[in-house]
Tab-separated table of C-alpha atoms and ligand atoms in Angstrom:
chain	number	residue	atom	x	y	z
E	1057	UNK	CA	18.326	-28.743	10.086
E	1058	UNK	CA	18.651	-29.858	13.702
E	1059	UNK	CA	16.402	-32.758	14.616
E	1060	UNK	CA	16.969	-32.390	18.360
E	1061	UNK	CA	15.453	-29.051	19.313
E	1062	UNK	CA	11.896	-29.495	20.494
E	1063	UNK	CA	10.037	-26.286	19.531
E	1064	UNK	CA	7.839	-26.395	22.639
E	1065	UNK	CA	10.927	-26.559	24.850
E	1066	UNK	CA	12.406	-23.678	22.826
E	1067	UNK	CA	9.300	-21.605	23.531
E	1068	UNK	CA	9.465	-22.370	27.243
E	1069	UNK	CA	13.126	-21.395	27.326
E	1070	UNK	CA	12.371	-18.117	25.554
E	1071	UNK	CA	9.643	-17.322	28.103
E	1072	UNK	CA	11.979	-18.207	30.993
E	1073	UNK	CA	14.751	-15.991	29.567
E	1074	UNK	CA	12.373	-13.025	29.409
E	1075	UNK	CA	10.815	-13.789	32.799
E	1076	UNK	CA	14.153	-13.009	34.471
E	1077	UNK	CA	13.466	-9.348	33.618
E	1078	UNK	CA	9.739	-9.329	34.448
E	1079	UNK	CA	7.929	-9.158	37.767
E	1080	UNK	CA	6.032	-12.478	37.595
E	1081	UNK	CA	5.662	-15.282	40.109
E	1082	UNK	CA	6.200	-18.992	39.416
E	1083	UNK	CA	2.470	-19.780	39.302
E	1084	UNK	CA	1.808	-17.108	36.706
E	1085	UNK	CA	4.724	-18.272	34.577
E	1086	UNK	CA	3.605	-21.883	34.744
E	1087	UNK	CA	0.195	-20.786	33.513
E	1088	UNK	CA	1.672	-18.707	30.678
E	1089	UNK	CA	4.062	-21.393	29.412
E	1090	UNK	CA	1.564	-24.095	28.459
E	1091	UNK	CA	-1.646	-24.248	26.425
E	1092	UNK	CA	-5.035	-23.787	28.050
E	1093	UNK	CA	-6.579	-26.390	25.736
E	1094	UNK	CA	-5.401	-28.861	23.080
E	1095	UNK	CA	-7.625	-30.690	20.607
E	1096	UNK	CA	-6.135	-33.857	19.136
E	1097	UNK	CA	-8.248	-35.671	16.611
E	1098	UNK	CA	-8.060	-38.263	13.833
E	1099	UNK	CA	-9.629	-37.269	10.535
E	1100	UNK	CA	-10.797	-40.085	8.291
E	1101	UNK	CA	-11.511	-39.355	4.639
E	1102	UNK	CA	-12.365	-41.389	1.595
E	1103	UNK	CA	-9.599	-41.349	-1.020
E	1104	UNK	CA	-10.556	-41.008	-4.673
E	1105	UNK	CA	-10.060	-44.766	-5.146
E	1106	UNK	CA	-12.644	-45.528	-2.419
E	1107	UNK	CA	-10.131	-46.526	0.292
E	1108	UNK	CA	-10.075	-44.818	3.704
E	1109	UNK	CA	-7.193	-42.834	5.153
E	1110	UNK	CA	-6.754	-41.298	8.597
E	1111	UNK	CA	-4.719	-38.203	9.492
E	1112	UNK	CA	-3.818	-36.742	12.874
E	1113	UNK	CA	-4.913	-33.147	13.419
E	1114	UNK	CA	-4.525	-30.647	16.257
E	1115	UNK	CA	-5.684	-27.267	17.491
E	1116	UNK	CA	-3.917	-25.677	20.434
E	1117	UNK	CA	-5.532	-22.749	22.269
E	1118	UNK	CA	-2.618	-21.425	24.249
E	1119	UNK	CA	-3.847	-18.294	25.951
E	1120	UNK	CA	-6.922	-16.084	25.619
E	1121	UNK	CA	-6.278	-13.396	28.231
E	1122	UNK	CA	-6.023	-10.617	25.627
E	1123	UNK	CA	-8.779	-11.796	23.268
E	1124	UNK	CA	-9.890	-14.693	21.058
E	1125	UNK	CA	-7.260	-17.345	20.227
E	1126	UNK	CA	-5.639	-16.546	16.883
E	1127	UNK	CA	-3.238	-18.451	14.673
E	1128	UNK	CA	-2.735	-20.436	11.528
E	1129	UNK	CA	-3.384	-23.931	10.280
E	1130	UNK	CA	-0.422	-25.867	8.902
E	1131	UNK	CA	-0.449	-28.903	6.587
E	1132	UNK	CA	2.877	-30.699	6.860
E	1133	UNK	CA	4.074	-34.230	7.672
E	1134	UNK	CA	6.083	-32.783	10.614
E	1135	UNK	CA	3.015	-31.419	12.424
E	1136	UNK	CA	2.757	-32.913	15.932
E	1137	UNK	CA	1.563	-31.950	19.420
E	1138	UNK	CA	4.718	-30.132	20.481
E	1139	UNK	CA	5.060	-28.209	17.248
E	1140	UNK	CA	1.454	-27.018	17.409
E	1141	UNK	CA	1.790	-26.135	21.108
E	1142	UNK	CA	4.938	-24.105	20.409
E	1143	UNK	CA	3.460	-22.319	17.419
E	1144	UNK	CA	0.335	-21.418	19.440
E	1145	UNK	CA	2.486	-20.026	22.267
E	1146	UNK	CA	4.525	-17.897	19.872
E	1147	UNK	CA	1.211	-16.430	18.644
E	1148	UNK	CA	0.334	-15.251	22.180
E	1149	UNK	CA	3.501	-13.194	22.421
E	1150	UNK	CA	3.311	-12.066	18.793
E	1151	UNK	CA	-0.204	-10.615	19.114
E	1152	UNK	CA	0.905	-8.932	22.359
E	1153	UNK	CA	4.063	-7.423	20.797
E	1154	UNK	CA	2.084	-5.793	17.973
E	1155	UNK	CA	-0.669	-4.988	20.471
E	1156	UNK	CA	-3.695	-6.432	18.719
E	1157	UNK	CA	-6.580	-7.751	20.851
E	1158	UNK	CA	-6.004	-11.472	20.475
E	1159	UNK	CA	-4.576	-14.424	22.327
E	1160	UNK	CA	-2.727	-17.234	20.583
E	1161	UNK	CA	-3.675	-20.511	18.934
E	1162	UNK	CA	-2.404	-22.771	16.162
E	1163	UNK	CA	-3.494	-25.924	14.393
E	1164	UNK	CA	-2.427	-28.358	11.790
E	1165	UNK	CA	-2.791	-31.684	10.062
E	1166	UNK	CA	0.076	-34.171	9.763
E	1167	UNK	CA	-0.138	-34.567	5.996
E	1168	UNK	CA	1.888	-33.874	2.885
E	1169	UNK	CA	-0.788	-32.128	0.815
E	1170	UNK	CA	1.076	-32.913	-2.410
E	1171	UNK	CA	0.048	-36.543	-1.975
E	1172	UNK	CA	-3.667	-35.681	-2.114
E	1173	UNK	CA	-5.855	-34.710	-5.049
E	1174	UNK	CA	-7.718	-31.410	-4.801
E	1175	UNK	CA	-10.973	-33.266	-3.999
E	1176	UNK	CA	-9.239	-35.247	-1.224
E	1177	UNK	CA	-7.718	-32.057	0.171
E	1178	UNK	CA	-11.145	-30.442	0.243
E	1179	UNK	CA	-12.674	-33.442	2.060
E	1180	UNK	CA	-9.819	-33.410	4.587
E	1181	UNK	CA	-10.129	-29.656	5.156
E	1182	UNK	CA	-13.902	-29.810	5.588
E	1183	UNK	CA	-13.533	-32.746	7.967
E	1184	UNK	CA	-11.089	-30.678	10.065
E	1185	UNK	CA	-13.491	-27.708	9.962
E	1186	UNK	CA	-16.267	-29.943	11.314
E	1187	UNK	CA	-14.026	-31.012	14.226
E	1188	UNK	CA	-13.041	-27.396	14.866
E	1189	UNK	CA	-16.587	-26.038	14.739
E	1190	UNK	CA	-17.429	-26.288	18.480
E	1191	UNK	CA	-14.240	-24.502	19.540
E	1192	UNK	CA	-13.834	-21.798	16.876
E	1193	UNK	CA	-15.928	-18.699	16.206
E	1194	UNK	CA	-15.636	-14.982	15.518
E	1195	UNK	CA	-15.256	-14.278	19.249
E	1196	UNK	CA	-13.609	-17.562	20.290
E	1197	UNK	CA	-10.808	-18.808	18.079
E	1198	UNK	CA	-10.001	-17.489	14.615
E	1199	UNK	CA	-7.703	-19.645	12.431
E	1200	UNK	CA	-5.674	-18.400	9.435
E	1201	UNK	CA	-3.255	-19.793	6.832
E	1202	UNK	CA	0.205	-21.170	7.595
E	1203	UNK	CA	2.615	-23.475	5.764
E	1204	UNK	CA	0.887	-25.199	2.817
E	1205	UNK	CA	-2.501	-23.595	3.403
E	1206	UNK	CA	-3.891	-20.456	1.797
E	1207	UNK	CA	-7.029	-18.739	0.602
E	1208	UNK	CA	-8.531	-21.908	-0.855
E	1209	UNK	CA	-8.416	-23.826	2.444
E	1210	UNK	CA	-9.640	-20.773	4.402
E	1211	UNK	CA	-12.621	-20.405	2.044
E	1212	UNK	CA	-13.528	-24.102	2.541
E	1213	UNK	CA	-13.323	-23.789	6.322
E	1214	UNK	CA	-15.469	-20.656	6.353
E	1215	UNK	CA	-18.041	-22.301	4.078
E	1216	UNK	CA	-18.189	-25.471	6.211
E	1217	UNK	CA	-18.574	-23.475	9.420
E	1218	UNK	CA	-21.261	-21.186	7.998
E	1219	UNK	CA	-23.189	-24.088	6.489
E	1220	UNK	CA	-23.199	-26.087	9.739
E	1221	UNK	CA	-24.028	-23.030	11.852
E	1222	UNK	CA	-26.651	-21.797	9.352
E	1223	UNK	CA	-25.259	-18.276	9.451
E	1224	UNK	CA	-22.804	-15.924	7.798
E	1225	UNK	CA	-19.692	-15.407	9.894
E	1226	UNK	CA	-16.751	-14.457	7.659
E	1227	UNK	CA	-14.742	-13.386	10.723
E	1228	UNK	CA	-14.480	-17.013	11.869
E	1229	UNK	CA	-11.319	-17.324	9.791
E	1230	UNK	CA	-8.891	-14.924	8.095
E	1231	UNK	CA	-6.692	-15.134	5.038
E	1232	UNK	CA	-9.734	-15.682	2.799
E	1233	UNK	CA	-9.965	-14.706	-0.859
E	1234	UNK	CA	-11.290	-11.176	-1.397
E	1235	UNK	CA	-14.707	-12.318	-2.670
E	1236	UNK	CA	-15.117	-14.579	0.364
E	1237	UNK	CA	-14.491	-11.676	2.758
E	1238	UNK	CA	-10.709	-11.395	2.612
E	1239	UNK	CA	-8.713	-8.197	3.013
E	1240	UNK	CA	-6.646	-6.320	0.501
E	1241	UNK	CA	-2.975	-6.655	1.415
E	1242	UNK	CA	-3.326	-9.912	3.404
E	1243	UNK	CA	-1.360	-12.125	1.008
E	1244	UNK	CA	1.593	-9.714	1.137
E	1245	UNK	CA	1.312	-8.820	4.817
E	1246	UNK	CA	3.865	-11.211	6.320
E	1247	UNK	CA	6.534	-10.399	3.742
E	1248	UNK	CA	5.731	-6.702	4.151
E	1249	UNK	CA	6.337	-6.775	7.903
E	1250	UNK	CA	9.630	-8.615	7.300
E	1251	UNK	CA	10.649	-5.844	4.888
E	1252	UNK	CA	9.550	-3.111	7.345
E	1253	UNK	CA	11.415	-4.780	10.225
E	1254	UNK	CA	14.580	-5.000	8.103
E	1255	UNK	CA	14.218	-1.322	7.158
E	1256	UNK	CA	13.785	-0.227	10.781
E	1257	UNK	CA	16.565	-2.540	11.984
E	1258	UNK	CA	19.132	-1.223	9.491
E	1259	UNK	CA	18.131	2.346	10.299
E	1260	UNK	CA	18.470	1.689	14.045
E	1261	UNK	CA	21.857	0.026	13.600
E	1262	UNK	CA	23.084	2.903	11.414
E	1263	UNK	CA	23.498	0.664	8.345
E	1264	UNK	CA	22.304	1.404	4.817
E	1265	UNK	CA	19.586	-0.966	3.593
E	1266	UNK	CA	19.896	0.269	0.035
E	1267	UNK	CA	22.315	-2.045	-1.785
E	1268	UNK	CA	22.524	-4.367	1.241
E	1269	UNK	CA	22.949	-7.986	0.145
E	1270	UNK	CA	20.245	-10.441	1.206
E	1271	UNK	CA	19.842	-14.227	1.335
E	1272	UNK	CA	16.390	-15.768	1.827
E	1273	UNK	CA	15.884	-19.375	2.959
E	1274	UNK	CA	12.384	-20.635	2.034
E	1275	UNK	CA	10.574	-19.167	-0.960
E	1276	UNK	CA	6.895	-19.485	-0.136
E	1277	UNK	CA	4.461	-16.796	0.863
E	1278	UNK	CA	6.607	-15.205	3.584
E	1279	UNK	CA	10.036	-15.459	1.924
E	1280	UNK	CA	9.223	-14.593	-1.665
E	1281	UNK	CA	7.116	-11.538	-0.810
E	1282	UNK	CA	9.755	-10.262	1.616
E	1283	UNK	CA	12.437	-10.670	-1.077
E	1284	UNK	CA	10.343	-8.923	-3.722
E	1285	UNK	CA	9.473	-5.964	-1.466
E	1286	UNK	CA	13.049	-5.607	-0.233
E	1287	UNK	CA	14.104	-5.288	-3.871
E	1288	UNK	CA	11.254	-3.154	-5.181
E	1289	UNK	CA	10.626	-0.852	-2.201
E	1290	UNK	CA	14.072	-0.527	-0.618
E	1291	UNK	CA	16.499	-1.295	-3.446
E	1292	UNK	CA	18.288	-4.106	-1.577
E	1293	UNK	CA	20.196	-6.704	-3.554
E	1294	UNK	CA	18.709	-10.192	-3.064
E	1295	UNK	CA	21.609	-12.451	-4.050
E	1296	UNK	CA	20.380	-15.901	-2.968
E	1297	UNK	CA	17.067	-17.674	-2.407
E	1298	UNK	CA	16.183	-21.273	-1.650
E	1299	UNK	CA	13.365	-23.727	-1.157
E	1300	UNK	CA	13.217	-27.430	-0.395
E	1301	UNK	CA	14.663	-28.097	-3.881
E	1302	UNK	CA	17.933	-26.233	-3.100
E	1303	UNK	CA	19.387	-22.734	-3.343
E	1304	UNK	CA	20.336	-20.385	-6.184
E	1305	UNK	CA	22.866	-17.526	-6.112
E	1306	UNK	CA	23.798	-14.563	-8.243
E	1307	UNK	CA	26.222	-11.978	-6.879
E	1308	UNK	CA	24.676	-9.305	-9.109
E	1309	UNK	CA	21.131	-9.992	-7.836
E	1310	UNK	CA	18.723	-12.814	-8.426
E	1311	UNK	CA	15.557	-10.857	-9.460
E	1312	UNK	CA	13.242	-11.875	-6.649
E	1313	UNK	CA	10.011	-11.575	-8.644
E	1314	UNK	CA	11.501	-13.583	-11.519
E	1315	UNK	CA	12.547	-16.367	-9.127
E	1316	UNK	CA	8.998	-16.502	-7.724
E	1317	UNK	CA	7.540	-16.708	-11.230
E	1318	UNK	CA	9.947	-19.543	-12.045
E	1319	UNK	CA	8.955	-21.392	-8.860
E	1320	UNK	CA	5.247	-20.939	-9.675
E	1321	UNK	CA	5.839	-22.605	-13.048
E	1322	UNK	CA	8.201	-25.385	-12.002
E	1323	UNK	CA	7.493	-25.785	-8.246
E	1324	UNK	CA	11.201	-25.154	-7.455
E	1325	UNK	CA	13.774	-22.346	-7.463
E	1326	UNK	CA	16.513	-24.770	-8.528
E	1327	UNK	CA	17.220	-24.412	-12.219
E	1328	UNK	CA	16.225	-20.731	-12.294
E	1329	UNK	CA	17.891	-19.331	-15.400
E	1330	UNK	CA	18.995	-16.067	-13.745
E	1331	UNK	CA	21.159	-17.921	-11.202
E	1332	UNK	CA	24.926	-18.001	-11.515
E	1333	UNK	CA	25.381	-20.889	-9.142
E	1334	UNK	CA	23.397	-23.600	-7.381
E	1335	UNK	CA	24.072	-23.884	-3.622
E	1336	UNK	CA	22.926	-26.120	-0.807
E	1337	UNK	CA	20.598	-24.691	1.826
E	1338	UNK	CA	23.449	-24.781	4.320
E	1339	UNK	CA	25.658	-22.739	1.955
E	1340	UNK	CA	22.907	-20.153	1.709
E	1341	UNK	CA	22.578	-19.820	5.485
E	1342	UNK	CA	26.303	-19.161	5.868
E	1343	UNK	CA	26.767	-16.724	2.939
E	1344	UNK	CA	28.594	-13.485	3.648
E	1345	UNK	CA	25.588	-11.184	3.228
E	1346	UNK	CA	24.353	-8.124	5.127
E	1347	UNK	CA	20.938	-9.622	5.862
E	1348	UNK	CA	19.819	-13.225	6.269
E	1349	UNK	CA	16.108	-14.069	6.236
E	1350	UNK	CA	15.166	-17.603	7.317
E	1351	UNK	CA	11.636	-18.073	5.928
E	1352	UNK	CA	11.097	-21.860	5.918
E	1353	UNK	CA	10.509	-23.876	9.105
E	1354	UNK	CA	11.635	-24.234	12.732
E	1355	UNK	CA	15.229	-25.117	13.725
E	1356	UNK	CA	16.785	-24.155	10.384
E	1357	UNK	CA	19.858	-22.845	12.246
E	1358	UNK	CA	21.288	-24.811	15.161
E	1359	UNK	CA	24.297	-23.885	17.314
E	1360	UNK	CA	26.792	-25.562	14.947
E	1361	UNK	CA	25.551	-23.673	11.937
E	1362	UNK	CA	25.210	-20.434	13.963
E	1363	UNK	CA	28.987	-20.432	14.408
E	1364	UNK	CA	29.332	-20.171	10.615
E	1365	UNK	CA	26.640	-17.559	9.935
E	1366	UNK	CA	28.344	-14.555	8.351
E	1367	UNK	CA	25.370	-12.198	8.015
E	1368	UNK	CA	25.408	-9.061	10.190
E	1369	UNK	CA	21.644	-9.031	10.691
E	1370	UNK	CA	19.060	-11.831	10.798
E	1371	UNK	CA	15.363	-11.027	10.388
E	1372	UNK	CA	13.185	-14.054	11.105
E	1373	UNK	CA	10.328	-14.515	8.643
E	1374	UNK	CA	9.737	-18.121	9.735
E	1375	UNK	CA	8.504	-19.029	13.193
E	1376	UNK	CA	11.266	-20.393	15.418
E	1377	UNK	CA	14.005	-20.741	12.769
E	1378	UNK	CA	16.808	-20.569	15.374
E	1379	UNK	CA	17.258	-23.051	18.195
E	1380	UNK	CA	17.795	-21.332	21.587
E	1381	UNK	CA	21.439	-22.466	21.495
E	1382	UNK	CA	21.889	-20.922	18.062
E	1383	UNK	CA	20.385	-17.723	19.445
E	1384	UNK	CA	22.985	-17.683	22.231
E	1385	UNK	CA	25.812	-18.225	19.744
E	1386	UNK	CA	24.623	-15.371	17.519
E	1387	UNK	CA	24.164	-13.030	20.510
E	1388	UNK	CA	27.719	-13.805	21.653
E	1389	UNK	CA	29.044	-13.234	18.141
E	1390	UNK	CA	27.294	-9.832	17.923
E	1391	UNK	CA	24.908	-10.829	15.126
E	1392	UNK	CA	21.680	-8.848	15.541
E	1393	UNK	CA	18.605	-11.076	15.372
E	1394	UNK	CA	15.185	-9.453	14.958
E	1395	UNK	CA	12.708	-12.059	16.139
E	1396	UNK	CA	9.813	-13.791	14.430
E	1397	UNK	CA	7.220	-12.475	16.864
E	1398	UNK	CA	7.889	-8.981	15.537
E	1399	UNK	CA	9.158	-9.550	11.993
E	1400	UNK	CA	6.456	-11.892	10.690
E	1401	UNK	CA	3.625	-10.321	12.696
E	1402	UNK	CA	2.308	-8.583	9.574
E	1403	UNK	CA	0.260	-11.679	8.723
E	1404	UNK	CA	-1.663	-11.693	11.965
E	1405	UNK	CA	-1.920	-7.899	12.014
E	1406	UNK	CA	-3.649	-7.790	8.627
E	1407	UNK	CA	-5.700	-10.818	9.715
E	1408	UNK	CA	-6.888	-8.577	12.537
E	1409	UNK	CA	-7.792	-5.872	9.985
E	1410	UNK	CA	-9.635	-8.517	7.926
E	1411	UNK	CA	-11.619	-9.559	11.011
E	1412	UNK	CA	-12.425	-5.910	11.851
E	1413	UNK	CA	-13.663	-5.386	8.271
E	1414	UNK	CA	-15.710	-8.612	8.431
E	1415	UNK	CA	-17.333	-7.536	11.708
E	1416	UNK	CA	-18.118	-4.068	10.357
E	1417	UNK	CA	-19.082	-5.289	6.855
E	1418	UNK	CA	-17.015	-2.357	5.594
E	1419	UNK	CA	-13.908	-2.912	3.500
E	1420	UNK	CA	-10.705	-0.856	3.275
E	1421	UNK	CA	-8.528	0.112	0.319
E	1422	UNK	CA	-5.093	-1.532	0.128
E	1423	UNK	CA	-3.358	1.801	0.905
E	1424	UNK	CA	-5.184	2.007	4.239
E	1425	UNK	CA	-4.280	-1.611	5.090
E	1426	UNK	CA	-0.600	-1.011	4.319
E	1427	UNK	CA	-0.563	2.294	6.194
E	1428	UNK	CA	-2.103	0.755	9.325
E	1429	UNK	CA	0.239	-2.228	9.074
E	1430	UNK	CA	3.278	0.028	8.870
E	1431	UNK	CA	2.097	1.974	11.926
E	1432	UNK	CA	1.678	-1.226	13.970
E	1433	UNK	CA	5.060	-2.678	12.972
E	1434	UNK	CA	6.998	0.579	13.457
E	1435	UNK	CA	5.327	1.173	16.865
E	1436	UNK	CA	6.105	-2.412	17.893
E	1437	UNK	CA	9.711	-2.064	16.705
E	1438	UNK	CA	10.124	1.182	18.696
E	1439	UNK	CA	8.613	-0.436	21.818
E	1440	UNK	CA	10.973	-3.377	21.536
E	1441	UNK	CA	14.047	-1.171	21.064
E	1442	UNK	CA	12.985	1.007	24.026
E	1443	UNK	CA	12.779	-2.097	26.252
E	1444	UNK	CA	16.138	-3.355	24.909
E	1445	UNK	CA	17.886	-0.076	25.741
E	1446	UNK	CA	16.144	0.951	28.949
E	1447	UNK	CA	16.457	-2.443	30.598
E	1448	UNK	CA	19.804	-3.337	29.121
E	1449	UNK	CA	18.503	-6.633	27.691
E	1450	UNK	CA	20.827	-9.164	26.015
E	1451	UNK	CA	19.107	-9.213	22.640
E	1452	UNK	CA	16.022	-8.141	20.702
E	1453	UNK	CA	14.249	-11.480	21.183
E	1454	UNK	CA	14.351	-11.150	24.943
E	1455	UNK	CA	13.109	-7.572	24.529
E	1456	UNK	CA	10.152	-8.790	22.455
E	1457	UNK	CA	9.234	-11.466	25.018
E	1458	UNK	CA	9.557	-8.970	27.885
E	1459	UNK	CA	7.139	-6.576	26.139
E	1460	UNK	CA	4.751	-9.410	25.232
E	1461	UNK	CA	4.864	-11.145	28.596
E	1462	UNK	CA	4.138	-7.934	30.481
E	1463	UNK	CA	1.102	-7.197	28.300
E	1464	UNK	CA	-0.312	-10.706	28.754
E	1465	UNK	CA	0.364	-10.626	32.510
E	1466	UNK	CA	-1.380	-7.272	32.820
E	1467	UNK	CA	-4.514	-8.576	31.092
E	1468	UNK	CA	-4.453	-11.752	33.177
E	1469	UNK	CA	-4.081	-9.854	36.458
E	1470	UNK	CA	-6.855	-7.423	35.535
E	1471	UNK	CA	-9.186	-10.358	34.885
E	1472	UNK	CA	-8.045	-12.286	37.932
E	1473	UNK	CA	-8.402	-15.997	38.660
E	1474	UNK	CA	-11.770	-17.717	38.866
E	1475	UNK	CA	-13.020	-19.851	40.559
P	2798	NAD	P1	4.913	-21.734	2.386
P	2798	NAD	O1	4.411	-23.108	2.418
P	2798	NAD	O2	4.278	-20.733	1.483
P	2798	NAD	O3	6.496	-21.733	2.052
P	2798	NAD	C1	7.454	-22.483	2.728
P	2798	NAD	C2	8.713	-22.496	1.873
P	2798	NAD	O4	9.783	-23.098	2.596
P	2798	NAD	C3	8.581	-23.297	0.582
P	2798	NAD	O5	9.184	-22.566	-0.473
P	2798	NAD	C4	9.383	-24.580	0.861
P	2798	NAD	O6	9.914	-25.161	-0.308
P	2798	NAD	C5	10.465	-24.008	1.750
P	2798	NAD	N1	11.178	-24.993	2.548
P	2798	NAD	C6	10.694	-26.021	3.292
P	2798	NAD	N2	11.697	-26.689	3.882
P	2798	NAD	C7	12.850	-26.074	3.509
P	2798	NAD	C8	14.226	-26.267	3.788
P	2798	NAD	N3	14.644	-27.249	4.574
P	2798	NAD	N4	15.120	-25.416	3.238
P	2798	NAD	C9	14.715	-24.414	2.443
P	2798	NAD	N5	13.435	-24.176	2.141
P	2798	NAD	C10	12.511	-24.983	2.664
P	2798	NAD	O7	4.897	-21.212	3.893
P	2798	NAD	P2	4.871	-19.725	4.431
P	2798	NAD	O8	3.478	-19.353	4.693
P	2798	NAD	O9	5.751	-18.861	3.607
P	2798	NAD	O10	5.549	-19.963	5.874
P	2798	NAD	C11	6.958	-20.017	6.039
P	2798	NAD	C12	7.273	-19.677	7.483
P	2798	NAD	O11	6.729	-18.396	7.796
P	2798	NAD	C13	6.676	-20.639	8.513
P	2798	NAD	O12	7.544	-20.718	9.620
P	2798	NAD	C14	5.398	-19.942	8.925
P	2798	NAD	O13	4.949	-20.344	10.209
P	2798	NAD	C15	5.875	-18.506	8.906
P	2798	NAD	N6	4.789	-17.534	8.829
P	2798	NAD	C16	3.977	-17.474	7.740
P	2798	NAD	C17	2.953	-16.533	7.723
P	2798	NAD	C18	2.042	-16.354	6.553
P	2798	NAD	O14	1.189	-15.450	6.605
P	2798	NAD	N7	2.181	-17.110	5.498
P	2798	NAD	C19	2.759	-15.681	8.821
P	2798	NAD	C20	3.629	-15.772	9.906
P	2798	NAD	C21	4.632	-16.705	9.885
């Protein structure tokens, strides 16, 4: 993994690349390439042994021209200002590409949650929720899960907010458990949109997805669900998967659901009995497969590694897994990359459905959630391909940013500048 690429600079470069094809002036672009607001705070909690510990935490509200800020909360030692700023910017263009009425935000705590007990994690999460309270709300900023956070953390944040505000406001956060106001289909939504994007991409490129070979880097929520659905719904052959413990390979197919079950039991995919071979993460990224899905963290593929990627198609489940230089190398080499802001947008799309259900106090069946999700992703895919073809754009990422940027600009211009 490249240490050099700064994700915020990557975001700015992606916006600049798209801006070359969009009618926008310098002042507008400056405004749309940096966050409107950034909270940086230090959270102090009592450890179980009575000592005190302090953790840095952030919330970036990048742009709210199209609606409330929306984006996840990440717990990871690598969380810092620039990462959070980048992730919040990617959310702006993601919500615009799938055309849901939100802006973009993102937050996180610089912590390795595995070093905390459950009680410490709860105190840290509630402390963050208290800091967030003045700037979040059902119509203001609506967080969601990201790396190392899930339903449990979302439920704690909702409960803290509602207790302090003396109200019920389930729509203040999404990705909650069903009994706390969550939506059917939310846990699977990101992996589902990755699967749908791969299906549409192969169809568009005139390739057969059935029996295609797939490698998946990162086996958490996004990666493992994508792998399972690719196998179960489309019949693709997932041959390799990895996590931070390493990678496993089986030419005949790994059994994606089995690998997830093994990881749930042992906390690692390494050692999975159905594997023929153990690989390094780098080996996995350069396997000769039809489809590569990076589903871990930013900068997984830099320009050096991009020269060795042998997959024909890359569908990004993670946010920002390619450095801009790697993107250029893959474009030159004719590898088709379908970008994060389309492919993993299922999470935020079903978060939107969760919020709609919370506001209406009326809940949908899973079939309706999946149907609506498919409609949003297929429409977004078609819009992106139309821009790519009609404007003769260099790649699908630029097409996605062109579509997103134009939607955000339109909303901004309609609202105007004040004062
Ligand atoms: P997660 O915590 O559930 O899983 C992350 C996985 O990546 C883990 O299996 C971890 O072991 C693995 N990993 C970490 N470093 C690695 C490395 N160097 N090599 C290989 N594997 C590594 O997180 P997640 O929610 O699945 O998120 C993964 C990515 O997807 C992130 O970029 C996140 O922003 C993005 N994403 C997630 C969602 C969502 O709804 N969960 C939505 C949109 C985007």
